[in-house]
Amino acid sequence: MPRASTRRSPAAQRHADTVRFVLFEARPAGLAFKQLVRSSELSPHQARAGLACLRDTITEQGWPPLIWTRPDGYKFCSDPTELQAYEVAVIRAKLTEIRRFITGTVAPHAALQPKGRWVRHLNTQLNSVESTLDVIADYIDV
């Protein structure tokens, strides 16, 4: 099965174009999701599909990165400091998600099957990912 980024439907691409147009119009301010839905006249589902497709095509088109912050909502951003803060926040969220997956699912599975090849491999790989994300999450630009 092809990757999600190569499975873009024509509808999702139209929604992405609409979302991009609305966000470029709102620049430099951002839009909260409800504002984006209202401004684009898309349904919430269509707006989410458009955002996902837009994230997949941004690099191909050479557009600035799309970020989301609590105070500003969705917006295109070129400020390196703001981009780094966003990236670290996303990494910290993923780190929390992986830690909860390890402690809530993988560790109990390992306790049930201590000699299981799959669970040992999974545990090793996830601990490696956790370690890498931890280093990135603690990064402070000096």
PDB file of C-alpha atoms in Angstrom:
ATOM      1  CA  MET A   1       0.000   0.000   0.000  1.00  0.00           C
ATOM      2  CA  PRO A   2       1.388   3.443  -0.878  1.00  0.00           C
ATOM      3  CA  ARG A   3       2.336   5.919   1.802  1.00  0.00           C
ATOM      4  CA  ALA A   4      -0.307   8.374   2.957  1.00  0.00           C
ATOM      5  CA  SER A   5       1.535  11.258   1.286  1.00  0.00           C
ATOM      6  CA  THR A   6       1.246   9.545  -2.093  1.00  0.00           C
ATOM      7  CA  ARG A   7      -2.445   8.691  -1.634  1.00  0.00           C
ATOM      8  CA  ARG A   8      -3.676  12.277  -1.889  1.00  0.00           C
ATOM      9  CA  SER A   9      -7.169  12.349  -3.291  1.00  0.00           C
ATOM     10  CA  PRO A  10      -8.240  15.151  -5.606  1.00  0.00           C
ATOM     11  CA  ALA A  11     -10.775  16.235  -2.963  1.00  0.00           C
ATOM     12  CA  ALA A  12      -8.080  16.483  -0.268  1.00  0.00           C
ATOM     13  CA  GLN A  13      -5.922  18.507  -2.660  1.00  0.00           C
ATOM     14  CA  ARG A  14      -8.802  20.924  -3.305  1.00  0.00           C
ATOM     15  CA  HIS A  15      -9.346  21.258   0.442  1.00  0.00           C
ATOM     16  CA  ALA A  16      -5.598  21.849   0.916  1.00  0.00           C
ATOM     17  CA  ASP A  17      -5.686  24.620  -1.690  1.00  0.00           C
ATOM     18  CA  THR A  18      -8.625  26.222   0.097  1.00  0.00           C
ATOM     19  CA  VAL A  19      -6.922  25.987   3.500  1.00  0.00           C
ATOM     20  CA  ARG A  20      -3.669  27.382   2.053  1.00  0.00           C
ATOM     21  CA  PHE A  21      -5.492  30.304   0.463  1.00  0.00           C
ATOM     22  CA  VAL A  22      -7.304  31.127   3.718  1.00  0.00           C
ATOM     23  CA  LEU A  23      -4.105  30.879   5.787  1.00  0.00           C
ATOM     24  CA  PHE A  24      -2.129  33.018   3.339  1.00  0.00           C
ATOM     25  CA  GLU A  25      -4.910  35.607   3.515  1.00  0.00           C
ATOM     26  CA  ALA A  26      -4.708  35.605   7.320  1.00  0.00           C
ATOM     27  CA  ARG A  27      -0.912  36.068   7.392  1.00  0.00           C
ATOM     28  CA  PRO A  28       0.914  36.929   9.597  1.00  0.00           C
ATOM     29  CA  ALA A  29      -1.834  36.103  12.071  1.00  0.00           C
ATOM     30  CA  GLY A  30      -2.979  32.543  12.465  1.00  0.00           C
ATOM     31  CA  LEU A  31      -6.427  31.013  12.630  1.00  0.00           C
ATOM     32  CA  ALA A  32      -7.930  28.771  15.272  1.00  0.00           C
ATOM     33  CA  PHE A  33      -9.458  25.609  13.831  1.00  0.00           C
ATOM     34  CA  LYS A  34     -13.030  26.909  14.159  1.00  0.00           C
ATOM     35  CA  GLN A  35     -12.024  30.150  12.435  1.00  0.00           C
ATOM     36  CA  LEU A  36     -10.334  28.159   9.680  1.00  0.00           C
ATOM     37  CA  VAL A  37     -13.477  26.083   9.162  1.00  0.00           C
ATOM     38  CA  ARG A  38     -15.663  29.188   9.064  1.00  0.00           C
ATOM     39  CA  SER A  39     -13.337  31.133   6.749  1.00  0.00           C
ATOM     40  CA  SER A  40     -12.819  28.256   4.339  1.00  0.00           C
ATOM     41  CA  GLU A  41     -16.481  27.170   4.333  1.00  0.00           C
ATOM     42  CA  LEU A  42     -15.283  23.570   4.664  1.00  0.00           C
ATOM     43  CA  SER A  43     -16.624  21.011   7.098  1.00  0.00           C
ATOM     44  CA  PRO A  44     -14.334  20.139  10.032  1.00  0.00           C
ATOM     45  CA  HIS A  45     -13.537  16.807   8.354  1.00  0.00           C
ATOM     46  CA  GLN A  46     -12.673  18.540   5.082  1.00  0.00           C
ATOM     47  CA  ALA A  47     -10.522  21.106   6.882  1.00  0.00           C
ATOM     48  CA  ARG A  48      -8.577  18.334   8.658  1.00  0.00           C
ATOM     49  CA  ALA A  49      -8.086  16.496   5.355  1.00  0.00           C
ATOM     50  CA  GLY A  50      -6.935  19.748   3.772  1.00  0.00           C
ATOM     51  CA  LEU A  51      -4.472  20.421   6.595  1.00  0.00           C
ATOM     52  CA  ALA A  52      -3.062  16.890   6.305  1.00  0.00           C
ATOM     53  CA  CYS A  53      -2.669  17.152   2.539  1.00  0.00           C
ATOM     54  CA  LEU A  54      -1.196  20.643   2.875  1.00  0.00           C
ATOM     55  CA  ARG A  55       1.431  19.383   5.316  1.00  0.00           C
ATOM     56  CA  ASP A  56       2.349  16.687   2.798  1.00  0.00           C
ATOM     57  CA  THR A  57       2.806  19.158  -0.077  1.00  0.00           C
ATOM     58  CA  ILE A  58       4.420  22.165   1.625  1.00  0.00           C
ATOM     59  CA  THR A  59       8.009  21.101   0.960  1.00  0.00           C
ATOM     60  CA  GLU A  60       7.290  20.147  -2.652  1.00  0.00           C
ATOM     61  CA  GLN A  61       5.869  23.603  -3.301  1.00  0.00           C
ATOM     62  CA  GLY A  62       8.520  25.567  -1.388  1.00  0.00           C
ATOM     63  CA  TRP A  63       5.995  27.162   0.967  1.00  0.00           C
ATOM     64  CA  PRO A  64       6.857  28.133   4.547  1.00  0.00           C
ATOM     65  CA  PRO A  65       6.219  25.552   7.288  1.00  0.00           C
ATOM     66  CA  LEU A  66       2.753  25.255   8.786  1.00  0.00           C
ATOM     67  CA  ILE A  67       2.630  25.276  12.578  1.00  0.00           C
ATOM     68  CA  TRP A  68      -0.054  25.329  15.254  1.00  0.00           C
ATOM     69  CA  THR A  69       0.225  27.217  18.532  1.00  0.00           C
ATOM     70  CA  ARG A  70      -2.377  27.632  21.237  1.00  0.00           C
ATOM     71  CA  PRO A  71      -2.488  31.448  21.095  1.00  0.00           C
ATOM     72  CA  ASP A  72      -2.314  31.844  17.290  1.00  0.00           C
ATOM     73  CA  GLY A  73      -3.787  28.625  15.891  1.00  0.00           C
ATOM     74  CA  TYR A  74      -2.635  27.441  12.429  1.00  0.00           C
ATOM     75  CA  LYS A  75      -0.266  29.686  10.540  1.00  0.00           C
ATOM     76  CA  PHE A  76       2.624  29.714   8.125  1.00  0.00           C
ATOM     77  CA  CYS A  77       5.856  30.600   9.890  1.00  0.00           C
ATOM     78  CA  SER A  78       9.395  31.485   8.829  1.00  0.00           C
ATOM     79  CA  ASP A  79      10.785  32.616  12.198  1.00  0.00           C
ATOM     80  CA  PRO A  80      13.526  30.136  13.242  1.00  0.00           C
ATOM     81  CA  THR A  81      12.932  30.679  16.971  1.00  0.00           C
ATOM     82  CA  GLU A  82       9.212  30.057  16.667  1.00  0.00           C
ATOM     83  CA  LEU A  83       9.799  27.010  14.449  1.00  0.00           C
ATOM     84  CA  GLN A  84      12.265  25.522  16.932  1.00  0.00           C
ATOM     85  CA  ALA A  85       9.858  26.071  19.828  1.00  0.00           C
ATOM     86  CA  TYR A  86       7.091  24.347  17.843  1.00  0.00           C
ATOM     87  CA  GLU A  87       9.348  21.430  16.890  1.00  0.00           C
ATOM     88  CA  VAL A  88      10.490  20.905  20.482  1.00  0.00           C
ATOM     89  CA  ALA A  89       6.860  21.024  21.687  1.00  0.00           C
ATOM     90  CA  VAL A  90       5.853  18.367  19.133  1.00  0.00           C
ATOM     91  CA  ILE A  91       8.852  16.185  20.070  1.00  0.00           C
ATOM     92  CA  ARG A  92       7.924  16.453  23.768  1.00  0.00           C
ATOM     93  CA  ALA A  93       4.335  15.430  22.999  1.00  0.00           C
ATOM     94  CA  LYS A  94       5.534  12.418  20.961  1.00  0.00           C
ATOM     95  CA  LEU A  95       7.983  11.515  23.733  1.00  0.00           C
ATOM     96  CA  THR A  96       5.139  11.473  26.258  1.00  0.00           C
ATOM     97  CA  GLU A  97       3.033   9.362  23.897  1.00  0.00           C
ATOM     98  CA  ILE A  98       5.847   6.827  23.391  1.00  0.00           C
ATOM     99  CA  ARG A  99       6.605   6.662  27.126  1.00  0.00           C
ATOM    100  CA  ARG A 100       2.952   5.941  27.871  1.00  0.00           C
ATOM    101  CA  PHE A 101       2.882   3.280  25.165  1.00  0.00           C
ATOM    102  CA  ILE A 102       5.973   1.638  26.659  1.00  0.00           C
ATOM    103  CA  THR A 103       4.709   1.702  30.250  1.00  0.00           C
ATOM    104  CA  GLY A 104       1.090   0.893  29.445  1.00  0.00           C
ATOM    105  CA  THR A 105       1.434  -1.731  26.730  1.00  0.00           C
ATOM    106  CA  VAL A 106       4.958  -2.897  25.939  1.00  0.00           C
ATOM    107  CA  ALA A 107       6.229  -3.332  29.515  1.00  0.00           C
ATOM    108  CA  PRO A 108       3.208  -5.424  30.607  1.00  0.00           C
ATOM    109  CA  HIS A 109       3.568  -7.468  27.413  1.00  0.00           C
ATOM    110  CA  ALA A 110       7.252  -8.021  28.217  1.00  0.00           C
ATOM    111  CA  ALA A 111       6.289  -9.146  31.725  1.00  0.00           C
ATOM    112  CA  LEU A 112       3.847 -11.678  30.261  1.00  0.00           C
ATOM    113  CA  GLN A 113       6.308 -12.990  27.672  1.00  0.00           C
ATOM    114  CA  PRO A 114       9.838 -12.292  28.948  1.00  0.00           C
ATOM    115  CA  LYS A 115      11.426 -14.548  26.323  1.00  0.00           C
ATOM    116  CA  GLY A 116       9.338 -13.333  23.403  1.00  0.00           C
ATOM    117  CA  ARG A 117      11.553 -12.281  20.523  1.00  0.00           C
ATOM    118  CA  TRP A 118       9.090  -9.715  19.190  1.00  0.00           C
ATOM    119  CA  VAL A 119       8.540  -7.937  22.500  1.00  0.00           C
ATOM    120  CA  ARG A 120      12.283  -7.814  23.247  1.00  0.00           C
ATOM    121  CA  HIS A 121      12.971  -6.328  19.824  1.00  0.00           C
ATOM    122  CA  LEU A 122      10.100  -3.843  20.205  1.00  0.00           C
ATOM    123  CA  ASN A 123      11.268  -2.827  23.666  1.00  0.00           C
ATOM    124  CA  THR A 124      14.846  -2.293  22.449  1.00  0.00           C
ATOM    125  CA  GLN A 125      13.759  -0.192  19.485  1.00  0.00           C
ATOM    126  CA  LEU A 126      11.294   1.906  21.476  1.00  0.00           C
ATOM    127  CA  ASN A 127      13.851   2.552  24.202  1.00  0.00           C
ATOM    128  CA  SER A 128      16.222   3.775  21.480  1.00  0.00           C
ATOM    129  CA  VAL A 129      13.542   6.087  20.066  1.00  0.00           C
ATOM    130  CA  GLU A 130      12.704   7.314  23.560  1.00  0.00           C
ATOM    131  CA  SER A 131      16.353   8.080  24.248  1.00  0.00           C
ATOM    132  CA  THR A 132      16.753   9.998  20.986  1.00  0.00           C
ATOM    133  CA  LEU A 133      13.583  12.020  21.508  1.00  0.00           C
ATOM    134  CA  ASP A 134      14.631  12.753  25.084  1.00  0.00           C
ATOM    135  CA  VAL A 135      17.903  14.262  23.859  1.00  0.00           C
ATOM    136  CA  ILE A 136      16.034  16.426  21.322  1.00  0.00           C
ATOM    137  CA  ALA A 137      13.360  17.465  23.839  1.00  0.00           C
ATOM    138  CA  ASP A 138      16.021  18.663  26.281  1.00  0.00           C
ATOM    139  CA  TYR A 139      17.866  20.633  23.617  1.00  0.00           C
ATOM    140  CA  ILE A 140      18.250  24.288  24.466  1.00  0.00           C
ATOM    141  CA  ASP A 141      19.842  26.644  21.938  1.00  0.00           C
ATOM    142  CA  VAL A 142      22.710  28.295  23.806  1.00  0.00           C
TER     143      VAL A 142
END
